[in-house]
PDB file of C-alpha atoms and ligand atoms in Angstrom:
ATOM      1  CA  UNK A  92       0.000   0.000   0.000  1.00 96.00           C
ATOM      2  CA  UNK A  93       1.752   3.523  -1.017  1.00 98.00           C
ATOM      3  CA  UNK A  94       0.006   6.684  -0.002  1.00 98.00           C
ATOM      4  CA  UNK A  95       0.775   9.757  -1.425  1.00 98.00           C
ATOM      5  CA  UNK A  96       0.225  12.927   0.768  1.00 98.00           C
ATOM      6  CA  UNK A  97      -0.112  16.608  -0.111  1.00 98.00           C
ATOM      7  CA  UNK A  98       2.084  19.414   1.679  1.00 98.00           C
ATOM      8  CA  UNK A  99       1.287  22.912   0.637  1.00 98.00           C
ATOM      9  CA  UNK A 100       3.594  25.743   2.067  1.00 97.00           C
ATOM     10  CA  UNK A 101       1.236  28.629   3.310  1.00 96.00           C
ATOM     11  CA  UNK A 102       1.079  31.166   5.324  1.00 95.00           C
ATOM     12  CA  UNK A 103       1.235  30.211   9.119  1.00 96.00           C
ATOM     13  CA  UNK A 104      -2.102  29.646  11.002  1.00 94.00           C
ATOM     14  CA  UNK A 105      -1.250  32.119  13.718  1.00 95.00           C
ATOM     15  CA  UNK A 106      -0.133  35.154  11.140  1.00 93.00           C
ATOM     16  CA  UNK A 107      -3.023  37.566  10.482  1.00 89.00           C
ATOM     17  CA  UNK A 108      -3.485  37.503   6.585  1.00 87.00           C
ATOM     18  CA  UNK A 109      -2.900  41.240   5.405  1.00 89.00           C
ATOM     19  CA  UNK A 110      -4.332  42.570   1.785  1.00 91.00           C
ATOM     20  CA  UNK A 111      -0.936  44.188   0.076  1.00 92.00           C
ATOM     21  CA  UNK A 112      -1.487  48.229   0.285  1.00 91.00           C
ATOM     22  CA  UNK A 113      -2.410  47.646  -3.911  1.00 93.00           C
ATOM     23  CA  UNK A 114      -4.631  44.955  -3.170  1.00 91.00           C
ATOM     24  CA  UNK A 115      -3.019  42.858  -5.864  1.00 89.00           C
ATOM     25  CA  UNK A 116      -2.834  39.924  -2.941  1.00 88.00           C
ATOM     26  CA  UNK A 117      -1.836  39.149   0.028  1.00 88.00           C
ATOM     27  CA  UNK A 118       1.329  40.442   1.249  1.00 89.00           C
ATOM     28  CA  UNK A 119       3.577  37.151   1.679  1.00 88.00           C
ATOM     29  CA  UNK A 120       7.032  39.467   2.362  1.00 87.00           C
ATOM     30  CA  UNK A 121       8.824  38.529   5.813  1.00 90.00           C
ATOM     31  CA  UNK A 122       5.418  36.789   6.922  1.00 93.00           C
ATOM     32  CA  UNK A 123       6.031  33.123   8.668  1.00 95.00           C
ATOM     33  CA  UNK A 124       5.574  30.331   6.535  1.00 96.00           C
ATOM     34  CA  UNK A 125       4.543  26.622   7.475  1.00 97.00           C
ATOM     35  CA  UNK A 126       2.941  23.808   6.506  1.00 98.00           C
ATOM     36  CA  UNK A 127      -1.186  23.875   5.578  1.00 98.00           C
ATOM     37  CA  UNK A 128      -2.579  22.506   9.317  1.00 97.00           C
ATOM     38  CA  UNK A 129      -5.160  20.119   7.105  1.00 98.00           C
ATOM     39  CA  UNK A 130      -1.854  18.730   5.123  1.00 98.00           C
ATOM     40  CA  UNK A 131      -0.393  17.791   8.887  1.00 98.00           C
ATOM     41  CA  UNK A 132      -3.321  16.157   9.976  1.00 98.00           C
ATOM     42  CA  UNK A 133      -3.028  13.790   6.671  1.00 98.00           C
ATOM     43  CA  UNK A 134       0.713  13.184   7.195  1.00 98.00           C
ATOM     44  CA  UNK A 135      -0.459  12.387  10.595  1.00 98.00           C
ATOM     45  CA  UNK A 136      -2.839   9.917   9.352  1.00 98.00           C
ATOM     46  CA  UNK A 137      -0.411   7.976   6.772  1.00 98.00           C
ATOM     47  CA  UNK A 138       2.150   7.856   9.745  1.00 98.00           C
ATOM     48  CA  UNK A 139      -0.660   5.964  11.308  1.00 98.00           C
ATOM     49  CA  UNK A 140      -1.805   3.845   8.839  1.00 98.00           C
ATOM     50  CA  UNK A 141       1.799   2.909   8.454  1.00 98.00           C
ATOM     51  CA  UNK A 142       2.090   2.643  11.978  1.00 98.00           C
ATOM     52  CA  UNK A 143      -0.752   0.165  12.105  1.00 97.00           C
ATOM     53  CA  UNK A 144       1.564  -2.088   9.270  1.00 97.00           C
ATOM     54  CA  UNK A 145      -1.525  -1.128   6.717  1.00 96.00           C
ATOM     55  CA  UNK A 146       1.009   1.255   4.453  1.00 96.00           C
ATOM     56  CA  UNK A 147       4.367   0.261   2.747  1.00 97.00           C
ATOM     57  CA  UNK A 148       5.642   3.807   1.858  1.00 98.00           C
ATOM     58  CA  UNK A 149       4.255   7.544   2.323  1.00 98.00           C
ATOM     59  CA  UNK A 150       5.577   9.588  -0.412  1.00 98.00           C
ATOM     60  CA  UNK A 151       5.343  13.451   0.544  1.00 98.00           C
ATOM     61  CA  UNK A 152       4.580  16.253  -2.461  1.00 98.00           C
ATOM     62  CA  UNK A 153       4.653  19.906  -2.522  1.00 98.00           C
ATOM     63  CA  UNK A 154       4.486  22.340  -5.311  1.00 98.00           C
ATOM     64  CA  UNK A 155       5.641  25.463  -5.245  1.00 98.00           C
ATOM     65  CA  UNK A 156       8.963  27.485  -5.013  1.00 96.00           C
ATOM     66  CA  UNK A 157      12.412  25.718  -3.741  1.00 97.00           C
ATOM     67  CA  UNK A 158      11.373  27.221  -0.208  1.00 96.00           C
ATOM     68  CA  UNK A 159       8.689  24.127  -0.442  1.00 98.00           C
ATOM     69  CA  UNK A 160      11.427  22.115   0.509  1.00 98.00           C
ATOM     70  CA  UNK A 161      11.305  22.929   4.391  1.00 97.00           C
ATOM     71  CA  UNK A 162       7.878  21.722   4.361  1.00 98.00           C
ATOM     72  CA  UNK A 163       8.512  18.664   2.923  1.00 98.00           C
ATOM     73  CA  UNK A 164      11.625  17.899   5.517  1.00 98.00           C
ATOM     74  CA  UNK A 165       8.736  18.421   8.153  1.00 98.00           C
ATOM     75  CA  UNK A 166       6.764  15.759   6.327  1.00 98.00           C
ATOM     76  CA  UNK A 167      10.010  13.624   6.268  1.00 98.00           C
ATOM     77  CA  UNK A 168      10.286  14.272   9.601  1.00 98.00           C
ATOM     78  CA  UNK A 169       7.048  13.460  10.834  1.00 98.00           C
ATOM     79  CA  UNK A 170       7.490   9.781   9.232  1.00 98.00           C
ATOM     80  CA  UNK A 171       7.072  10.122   5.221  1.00 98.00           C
ATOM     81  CA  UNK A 172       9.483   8.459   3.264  1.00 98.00           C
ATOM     82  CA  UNK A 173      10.479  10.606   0.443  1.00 98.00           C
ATOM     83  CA  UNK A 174       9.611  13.460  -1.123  1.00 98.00           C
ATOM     84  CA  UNK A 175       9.024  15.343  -4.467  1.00 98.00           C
ATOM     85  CA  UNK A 176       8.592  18.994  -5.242  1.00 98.00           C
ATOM     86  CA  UNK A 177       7.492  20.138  -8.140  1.00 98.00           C
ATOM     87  CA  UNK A 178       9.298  23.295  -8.456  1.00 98.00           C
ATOM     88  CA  UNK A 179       6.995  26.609  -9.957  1.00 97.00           C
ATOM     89  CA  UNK A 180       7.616  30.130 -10.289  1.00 93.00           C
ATOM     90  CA  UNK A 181       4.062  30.433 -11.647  1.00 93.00           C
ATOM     91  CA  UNK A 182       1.357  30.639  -8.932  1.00 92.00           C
ATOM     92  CA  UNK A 183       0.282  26.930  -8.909  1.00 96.00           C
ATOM     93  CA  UNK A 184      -4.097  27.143  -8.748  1.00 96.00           C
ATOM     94  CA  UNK A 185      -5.845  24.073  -7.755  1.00 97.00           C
ATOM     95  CA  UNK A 186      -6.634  22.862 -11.405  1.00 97.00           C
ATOM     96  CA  UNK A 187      -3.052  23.323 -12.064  1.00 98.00           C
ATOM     97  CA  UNK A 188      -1.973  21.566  -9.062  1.00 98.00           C
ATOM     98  CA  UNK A 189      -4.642  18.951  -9.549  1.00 98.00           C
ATOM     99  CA  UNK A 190      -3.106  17.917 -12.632  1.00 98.00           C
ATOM    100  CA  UNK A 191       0.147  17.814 -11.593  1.00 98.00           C
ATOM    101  CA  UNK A 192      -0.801  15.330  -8.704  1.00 98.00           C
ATOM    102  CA  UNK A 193      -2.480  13.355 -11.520  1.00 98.00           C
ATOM    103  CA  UNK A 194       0.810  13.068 -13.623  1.00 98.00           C
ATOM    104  CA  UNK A 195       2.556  12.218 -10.343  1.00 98.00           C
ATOM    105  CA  UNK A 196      -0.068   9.724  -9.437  1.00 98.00           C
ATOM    106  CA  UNK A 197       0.568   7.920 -13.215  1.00 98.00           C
ATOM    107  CA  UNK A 198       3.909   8.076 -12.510  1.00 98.00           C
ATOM    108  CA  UNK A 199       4.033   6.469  -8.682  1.00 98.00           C
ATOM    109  CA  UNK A 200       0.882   4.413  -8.665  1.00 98.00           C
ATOM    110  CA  UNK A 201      -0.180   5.077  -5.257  1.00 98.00           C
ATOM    111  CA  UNK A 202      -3.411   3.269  -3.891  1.00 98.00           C
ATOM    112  CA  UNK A 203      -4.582   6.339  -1.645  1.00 98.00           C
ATOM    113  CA  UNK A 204      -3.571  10.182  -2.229  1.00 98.00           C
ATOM    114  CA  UNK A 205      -4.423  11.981   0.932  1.00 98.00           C
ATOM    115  CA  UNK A 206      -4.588  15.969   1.037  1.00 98.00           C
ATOM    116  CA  UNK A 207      -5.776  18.532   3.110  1.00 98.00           C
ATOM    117  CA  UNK A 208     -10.394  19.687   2.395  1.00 98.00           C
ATOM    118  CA  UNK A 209      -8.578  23.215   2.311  1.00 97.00           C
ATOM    119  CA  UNK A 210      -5.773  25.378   1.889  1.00 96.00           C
ATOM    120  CA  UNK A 211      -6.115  28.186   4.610  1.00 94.00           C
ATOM    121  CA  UNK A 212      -3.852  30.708   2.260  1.00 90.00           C
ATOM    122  CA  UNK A 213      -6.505  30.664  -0.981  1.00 88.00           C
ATOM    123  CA  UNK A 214      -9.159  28.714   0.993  1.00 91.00           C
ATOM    124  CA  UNK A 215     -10.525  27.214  -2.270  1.00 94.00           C
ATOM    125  CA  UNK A 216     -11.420  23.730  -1.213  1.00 97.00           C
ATOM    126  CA  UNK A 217     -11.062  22.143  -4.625  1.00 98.00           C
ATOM    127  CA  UNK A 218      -7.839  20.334  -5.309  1.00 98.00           C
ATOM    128  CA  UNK A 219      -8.840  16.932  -3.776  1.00 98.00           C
ATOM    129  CA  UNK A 220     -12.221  17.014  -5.831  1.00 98.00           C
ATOM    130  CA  UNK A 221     -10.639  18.162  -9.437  1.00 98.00           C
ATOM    131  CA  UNK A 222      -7.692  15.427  -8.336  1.00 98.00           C
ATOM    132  CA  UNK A 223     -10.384  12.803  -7.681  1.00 98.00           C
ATOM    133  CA  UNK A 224     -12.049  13.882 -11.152  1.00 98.00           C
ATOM    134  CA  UNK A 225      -9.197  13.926 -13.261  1.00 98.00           C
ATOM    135  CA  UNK A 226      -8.198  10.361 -12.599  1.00 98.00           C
ATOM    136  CA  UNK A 227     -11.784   8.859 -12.521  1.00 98.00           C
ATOM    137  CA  UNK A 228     -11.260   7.965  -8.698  1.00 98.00           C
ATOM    138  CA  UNK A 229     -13.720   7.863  -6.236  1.00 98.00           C
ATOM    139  CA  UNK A 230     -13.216  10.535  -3.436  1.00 98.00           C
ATOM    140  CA  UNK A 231     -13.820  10.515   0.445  1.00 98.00           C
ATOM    141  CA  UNK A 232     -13.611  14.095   1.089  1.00 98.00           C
ATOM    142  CA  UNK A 233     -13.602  16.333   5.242  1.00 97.00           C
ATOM    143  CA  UNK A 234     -12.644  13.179   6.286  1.00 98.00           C
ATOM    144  CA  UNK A 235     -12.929  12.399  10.278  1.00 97.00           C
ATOM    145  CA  UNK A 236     -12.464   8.767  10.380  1.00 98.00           C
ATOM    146  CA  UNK A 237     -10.767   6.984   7.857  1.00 98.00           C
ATOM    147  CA  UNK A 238     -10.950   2.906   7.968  1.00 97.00           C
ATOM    148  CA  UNK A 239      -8.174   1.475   5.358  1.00 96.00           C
ATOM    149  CA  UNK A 240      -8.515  -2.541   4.172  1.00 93.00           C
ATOM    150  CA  UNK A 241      -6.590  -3.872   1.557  1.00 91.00           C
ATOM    151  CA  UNK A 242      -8.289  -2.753  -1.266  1.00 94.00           C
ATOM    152  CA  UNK A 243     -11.389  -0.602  -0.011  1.00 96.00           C
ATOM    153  CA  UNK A 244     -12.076   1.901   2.873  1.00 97.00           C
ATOM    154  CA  UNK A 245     -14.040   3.879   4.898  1.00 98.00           C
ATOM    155  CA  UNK A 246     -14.612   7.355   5.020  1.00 98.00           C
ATOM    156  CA  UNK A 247     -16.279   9.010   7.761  1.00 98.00           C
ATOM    157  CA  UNK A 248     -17.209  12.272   6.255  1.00 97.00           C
ATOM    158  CA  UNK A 249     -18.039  16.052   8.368  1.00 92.00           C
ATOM    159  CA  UNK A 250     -21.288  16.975   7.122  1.00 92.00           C
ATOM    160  CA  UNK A 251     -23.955  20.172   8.077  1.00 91.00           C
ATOM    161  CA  UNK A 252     -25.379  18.611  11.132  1.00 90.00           C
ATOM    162  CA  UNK A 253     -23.683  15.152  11.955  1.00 93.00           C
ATOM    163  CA  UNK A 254     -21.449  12.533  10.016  1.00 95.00           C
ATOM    164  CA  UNK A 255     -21.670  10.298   6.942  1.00 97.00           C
ATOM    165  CA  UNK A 256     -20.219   6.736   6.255  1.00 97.00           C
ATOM    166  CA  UNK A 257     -18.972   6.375   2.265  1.00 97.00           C
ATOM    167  CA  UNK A 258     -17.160   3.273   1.544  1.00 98.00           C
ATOM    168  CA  UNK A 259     -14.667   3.461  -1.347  1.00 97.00           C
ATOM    169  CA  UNK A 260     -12.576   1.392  -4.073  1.00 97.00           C
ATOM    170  CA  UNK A 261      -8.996   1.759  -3.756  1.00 98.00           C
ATOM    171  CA  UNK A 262      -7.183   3.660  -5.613  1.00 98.00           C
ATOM    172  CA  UNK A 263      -8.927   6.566  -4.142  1.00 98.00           C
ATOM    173  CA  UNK A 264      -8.176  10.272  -2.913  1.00 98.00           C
ATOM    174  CA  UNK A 265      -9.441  11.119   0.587  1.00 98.00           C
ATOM    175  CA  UNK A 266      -9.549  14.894   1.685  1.00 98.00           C
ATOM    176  CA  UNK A 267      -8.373  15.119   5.535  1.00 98.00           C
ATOM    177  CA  UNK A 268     -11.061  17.545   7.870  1.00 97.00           C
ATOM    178  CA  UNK A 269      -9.627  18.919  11.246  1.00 96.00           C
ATOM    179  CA  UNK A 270     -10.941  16.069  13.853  1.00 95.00           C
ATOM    180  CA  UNK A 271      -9.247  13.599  11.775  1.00 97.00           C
ATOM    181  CA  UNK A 272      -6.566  13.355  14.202  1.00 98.00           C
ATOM    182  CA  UNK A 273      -3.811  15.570  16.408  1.00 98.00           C
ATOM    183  CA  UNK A 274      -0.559  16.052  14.555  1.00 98.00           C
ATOM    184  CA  UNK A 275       2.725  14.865  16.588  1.00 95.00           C
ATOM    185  CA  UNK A 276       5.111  16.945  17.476  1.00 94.00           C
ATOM    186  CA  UNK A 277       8.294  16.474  15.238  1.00 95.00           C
ATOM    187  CA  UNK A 278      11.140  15.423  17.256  1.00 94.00           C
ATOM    188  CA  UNK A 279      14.935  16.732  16.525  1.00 95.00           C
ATOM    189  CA  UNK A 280      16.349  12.847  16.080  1.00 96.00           C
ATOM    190  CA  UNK A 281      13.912  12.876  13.595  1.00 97.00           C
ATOM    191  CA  UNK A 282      14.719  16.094  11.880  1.00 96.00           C
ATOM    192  CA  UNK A 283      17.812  15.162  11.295  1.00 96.00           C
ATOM    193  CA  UNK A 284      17.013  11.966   9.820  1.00 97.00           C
ATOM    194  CA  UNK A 285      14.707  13.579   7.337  1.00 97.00           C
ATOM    195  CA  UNK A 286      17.423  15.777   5.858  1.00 97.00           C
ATOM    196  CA  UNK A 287      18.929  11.960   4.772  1.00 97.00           C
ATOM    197  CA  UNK A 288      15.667  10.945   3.117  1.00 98.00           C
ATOM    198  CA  UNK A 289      15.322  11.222  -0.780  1.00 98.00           C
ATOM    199  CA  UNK A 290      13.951  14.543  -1.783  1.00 98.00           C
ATOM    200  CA  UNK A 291      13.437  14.265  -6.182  1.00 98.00           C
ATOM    201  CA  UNK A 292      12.725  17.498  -7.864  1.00 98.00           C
ATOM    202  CA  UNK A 293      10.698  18.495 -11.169  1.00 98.00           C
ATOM    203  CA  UNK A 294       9.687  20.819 -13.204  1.00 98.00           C
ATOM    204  CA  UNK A 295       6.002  21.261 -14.639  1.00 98.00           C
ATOM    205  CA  UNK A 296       7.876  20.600 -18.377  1.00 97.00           C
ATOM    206  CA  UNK A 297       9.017  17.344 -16.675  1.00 98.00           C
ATOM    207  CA  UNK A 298       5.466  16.590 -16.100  1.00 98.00           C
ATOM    208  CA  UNK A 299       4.005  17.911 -19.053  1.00 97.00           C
ATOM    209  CA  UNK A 300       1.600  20.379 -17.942  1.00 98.00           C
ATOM    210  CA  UNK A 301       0.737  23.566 -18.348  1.00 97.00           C
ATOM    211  CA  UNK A 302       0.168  25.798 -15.249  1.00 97.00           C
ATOM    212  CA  UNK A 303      -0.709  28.694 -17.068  1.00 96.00           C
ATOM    213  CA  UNK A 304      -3.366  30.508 -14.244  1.00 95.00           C
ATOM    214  CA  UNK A 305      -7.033  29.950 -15.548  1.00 94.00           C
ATOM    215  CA  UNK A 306      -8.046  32.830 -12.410  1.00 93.00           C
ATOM    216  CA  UNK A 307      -7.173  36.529 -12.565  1.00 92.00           C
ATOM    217  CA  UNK A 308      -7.310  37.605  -8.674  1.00 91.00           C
ATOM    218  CA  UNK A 309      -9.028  41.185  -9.293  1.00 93.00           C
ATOM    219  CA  UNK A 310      -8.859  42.583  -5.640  1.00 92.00           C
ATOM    220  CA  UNK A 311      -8.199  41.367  -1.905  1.00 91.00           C
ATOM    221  CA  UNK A 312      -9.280  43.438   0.994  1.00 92.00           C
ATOM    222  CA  UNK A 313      -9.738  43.515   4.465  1.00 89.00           C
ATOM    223  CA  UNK A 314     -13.057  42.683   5.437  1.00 86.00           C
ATOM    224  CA  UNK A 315     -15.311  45.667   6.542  1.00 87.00           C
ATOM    225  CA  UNK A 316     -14.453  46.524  10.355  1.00 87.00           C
ATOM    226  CA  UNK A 317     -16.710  45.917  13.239  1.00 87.00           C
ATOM    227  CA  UNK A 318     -19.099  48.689  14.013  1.00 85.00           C
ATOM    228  CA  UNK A 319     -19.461  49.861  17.788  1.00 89.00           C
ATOM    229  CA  UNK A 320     -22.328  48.282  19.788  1.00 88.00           C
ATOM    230  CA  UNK A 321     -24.840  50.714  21.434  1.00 89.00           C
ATOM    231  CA  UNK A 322     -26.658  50.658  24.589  1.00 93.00           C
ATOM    232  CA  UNK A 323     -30.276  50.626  24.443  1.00 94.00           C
ATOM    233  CA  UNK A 324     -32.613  51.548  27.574  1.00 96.00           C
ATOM    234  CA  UNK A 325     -35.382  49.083  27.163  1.00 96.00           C
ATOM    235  CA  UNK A 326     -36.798  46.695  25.014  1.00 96.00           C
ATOM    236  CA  UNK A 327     -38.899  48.754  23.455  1.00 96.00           C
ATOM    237  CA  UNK A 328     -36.362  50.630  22.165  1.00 96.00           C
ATOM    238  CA  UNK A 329     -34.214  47.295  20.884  1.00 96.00           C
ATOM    239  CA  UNK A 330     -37.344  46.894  19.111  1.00 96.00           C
ATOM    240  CA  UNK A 331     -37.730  49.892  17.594  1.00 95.00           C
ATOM    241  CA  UNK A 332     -33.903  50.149  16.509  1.00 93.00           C
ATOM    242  CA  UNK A 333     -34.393  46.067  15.169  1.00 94.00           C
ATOM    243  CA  UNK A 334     -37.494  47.327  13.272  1.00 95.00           C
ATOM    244  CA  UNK A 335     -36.694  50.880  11.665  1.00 95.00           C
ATOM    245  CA  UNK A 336     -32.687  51.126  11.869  1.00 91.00           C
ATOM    246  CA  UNK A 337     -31.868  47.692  11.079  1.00 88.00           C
ATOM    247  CA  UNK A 338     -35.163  46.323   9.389  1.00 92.00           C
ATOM    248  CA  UNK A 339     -33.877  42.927  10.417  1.00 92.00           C
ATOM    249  CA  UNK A 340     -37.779  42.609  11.887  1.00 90.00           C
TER     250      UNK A 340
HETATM  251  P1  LIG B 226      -7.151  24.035  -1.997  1.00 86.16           P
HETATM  252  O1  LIG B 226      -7.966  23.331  -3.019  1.00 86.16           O
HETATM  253  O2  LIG B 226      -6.213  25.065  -2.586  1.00 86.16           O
HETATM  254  O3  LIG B 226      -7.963  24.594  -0.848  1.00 86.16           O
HETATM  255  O4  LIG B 226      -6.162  22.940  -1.371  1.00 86.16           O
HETATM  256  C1  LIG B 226      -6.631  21.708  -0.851  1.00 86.16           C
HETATM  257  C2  LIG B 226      -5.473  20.782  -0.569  1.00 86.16           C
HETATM  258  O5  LIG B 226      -4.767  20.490  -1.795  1.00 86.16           O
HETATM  259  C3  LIG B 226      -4.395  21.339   0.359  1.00 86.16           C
HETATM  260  O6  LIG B 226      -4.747  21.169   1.724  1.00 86.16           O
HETATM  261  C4  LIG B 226      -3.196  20.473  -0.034  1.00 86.16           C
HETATM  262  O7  LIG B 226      -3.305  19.202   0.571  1.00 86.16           O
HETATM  263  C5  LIG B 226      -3.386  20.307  -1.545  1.00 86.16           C
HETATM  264  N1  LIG B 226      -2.616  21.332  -2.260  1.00 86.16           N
HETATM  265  C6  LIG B 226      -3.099  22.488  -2.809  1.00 86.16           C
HETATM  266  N2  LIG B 226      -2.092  23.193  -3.349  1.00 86.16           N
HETATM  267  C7  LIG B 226      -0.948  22.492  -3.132  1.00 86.16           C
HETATM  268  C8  LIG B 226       0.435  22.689  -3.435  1.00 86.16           C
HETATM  269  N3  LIG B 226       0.856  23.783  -4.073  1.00 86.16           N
HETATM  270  N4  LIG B 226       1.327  21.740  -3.057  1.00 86.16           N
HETATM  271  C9  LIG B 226       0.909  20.621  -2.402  1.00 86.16           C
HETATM  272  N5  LIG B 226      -0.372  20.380  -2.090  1.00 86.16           N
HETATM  273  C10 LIG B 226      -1.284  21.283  -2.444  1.00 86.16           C
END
């Protein structure tokens, strides 16, 4: 059994995302960078499945600049085996990415690709899903529970209002939600046994795709600030502000 596991490199969950002053983006410069927390959680989960003697190898992949390369030591760290990067200039979208995990996935044969249901830089919640479409593969996505057997599984999914049981074929992708499971910590023995671990490199030429953005980001802004609360003497007067100020009622 080989899983293959998506890393993206984005901004860090504790950094406040900032619009740049020209609202071309968001402004990346000096900001700390660190693995997606979804993309954890499913390196958490192959470690476990390999733990549990159900997975042979864990193959780690990020795309993105060379600086993708520290988050794929902290996959290598965390237990993965080895590791591609696909190395980009070009801002990589999630139909771009997508197919670059499918020309991957043709080249390593995996039986499960696990990623994280989100990216928390772009938030777009689609990679898995175009992944899953591209390769005609049957797709488990906000995973909480995941069940592996030789050549089906289980995929307990996070739904509005409760949980639902899909069982799948293998091969299969499986999107990872955030009660799958509590990442370890990574230990420094284990750091510096990661920076041993094969690390291959390519190009999206190598892979023969074209990553030419189909998405023109036209603005980001901050969203509109809070306005101050007021006091109100009574209910009546709630009421009245609910019903001619608001005209929520
Ligand atoms: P998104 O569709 O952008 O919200 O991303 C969903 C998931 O796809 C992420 O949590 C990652 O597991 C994977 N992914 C997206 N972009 C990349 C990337 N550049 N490198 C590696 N994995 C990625």
């Amino acid at each position: 059994m080989k899983i293959m596991v998506a890393v993206k490199r984005a901004i860090d969950y504790n950094v406040r995302a900032r619009p740049k002053a020209d609202g071309s983006g968001v402004e990346l410069a000096n900001v700390k960078m660190s693995m997606n927390p979804f993309d954890e959680i499913a390196v958490e989960e192959a470690v476990r499945l390999q733990e549990a003697g159900k997975a042979d190898e864990i193959i780690a992949v990020s795309m993105g600049t060379a600086a993708c390369q520290e988050t794929l030591r902290t996959a290598l760290a965390m237990g993965a085996d080895r590791a591609i990067l696909v190395e980009s200039g070009v801002e990589l979208q999630p139909l771009a990415v997508a197919k670059l995990f499918k020309a991957l996935v043709e080249r390593e044969q995996p039986d499960l690709v696990l990623l994280g249901k989100q990216a928390i830089d772009d938030d777009s919640n689609q990679t898995g899903q175009m992944l899953a479409a591209l390769l005609g593969w049957g797709q488990g996505t906000f995973a909480c529970k995941i069940d592996l057997g030789a050549d089906d599984l289980t995929v307990t999914r996070e739904v509005d209002g409760g949980n639902q049981t899909v069982a799948l074929k293998l091969p299969a992708v499986v999107t990872v939600d955030l009660r799958l499971n509590e990442p370890r910590y990574v230990k420094l023995p284990n750091i510096m046994k990661a920076k041993k671990k094969p690390l291959d490199s390519f190009k999206p030429e190598d892979l023969g795709v074209d990553v030419t953005p189909r998405l023109k980001l036209l603005k980001a802004s901050e969203p509109p600030g809070r306005q101050a609360g007021v006091k109100v003497a009574d209910v009546a007067e709630l009421l009245d502000k609910l019903r001619n100020e608001a005209k929520v009622i």
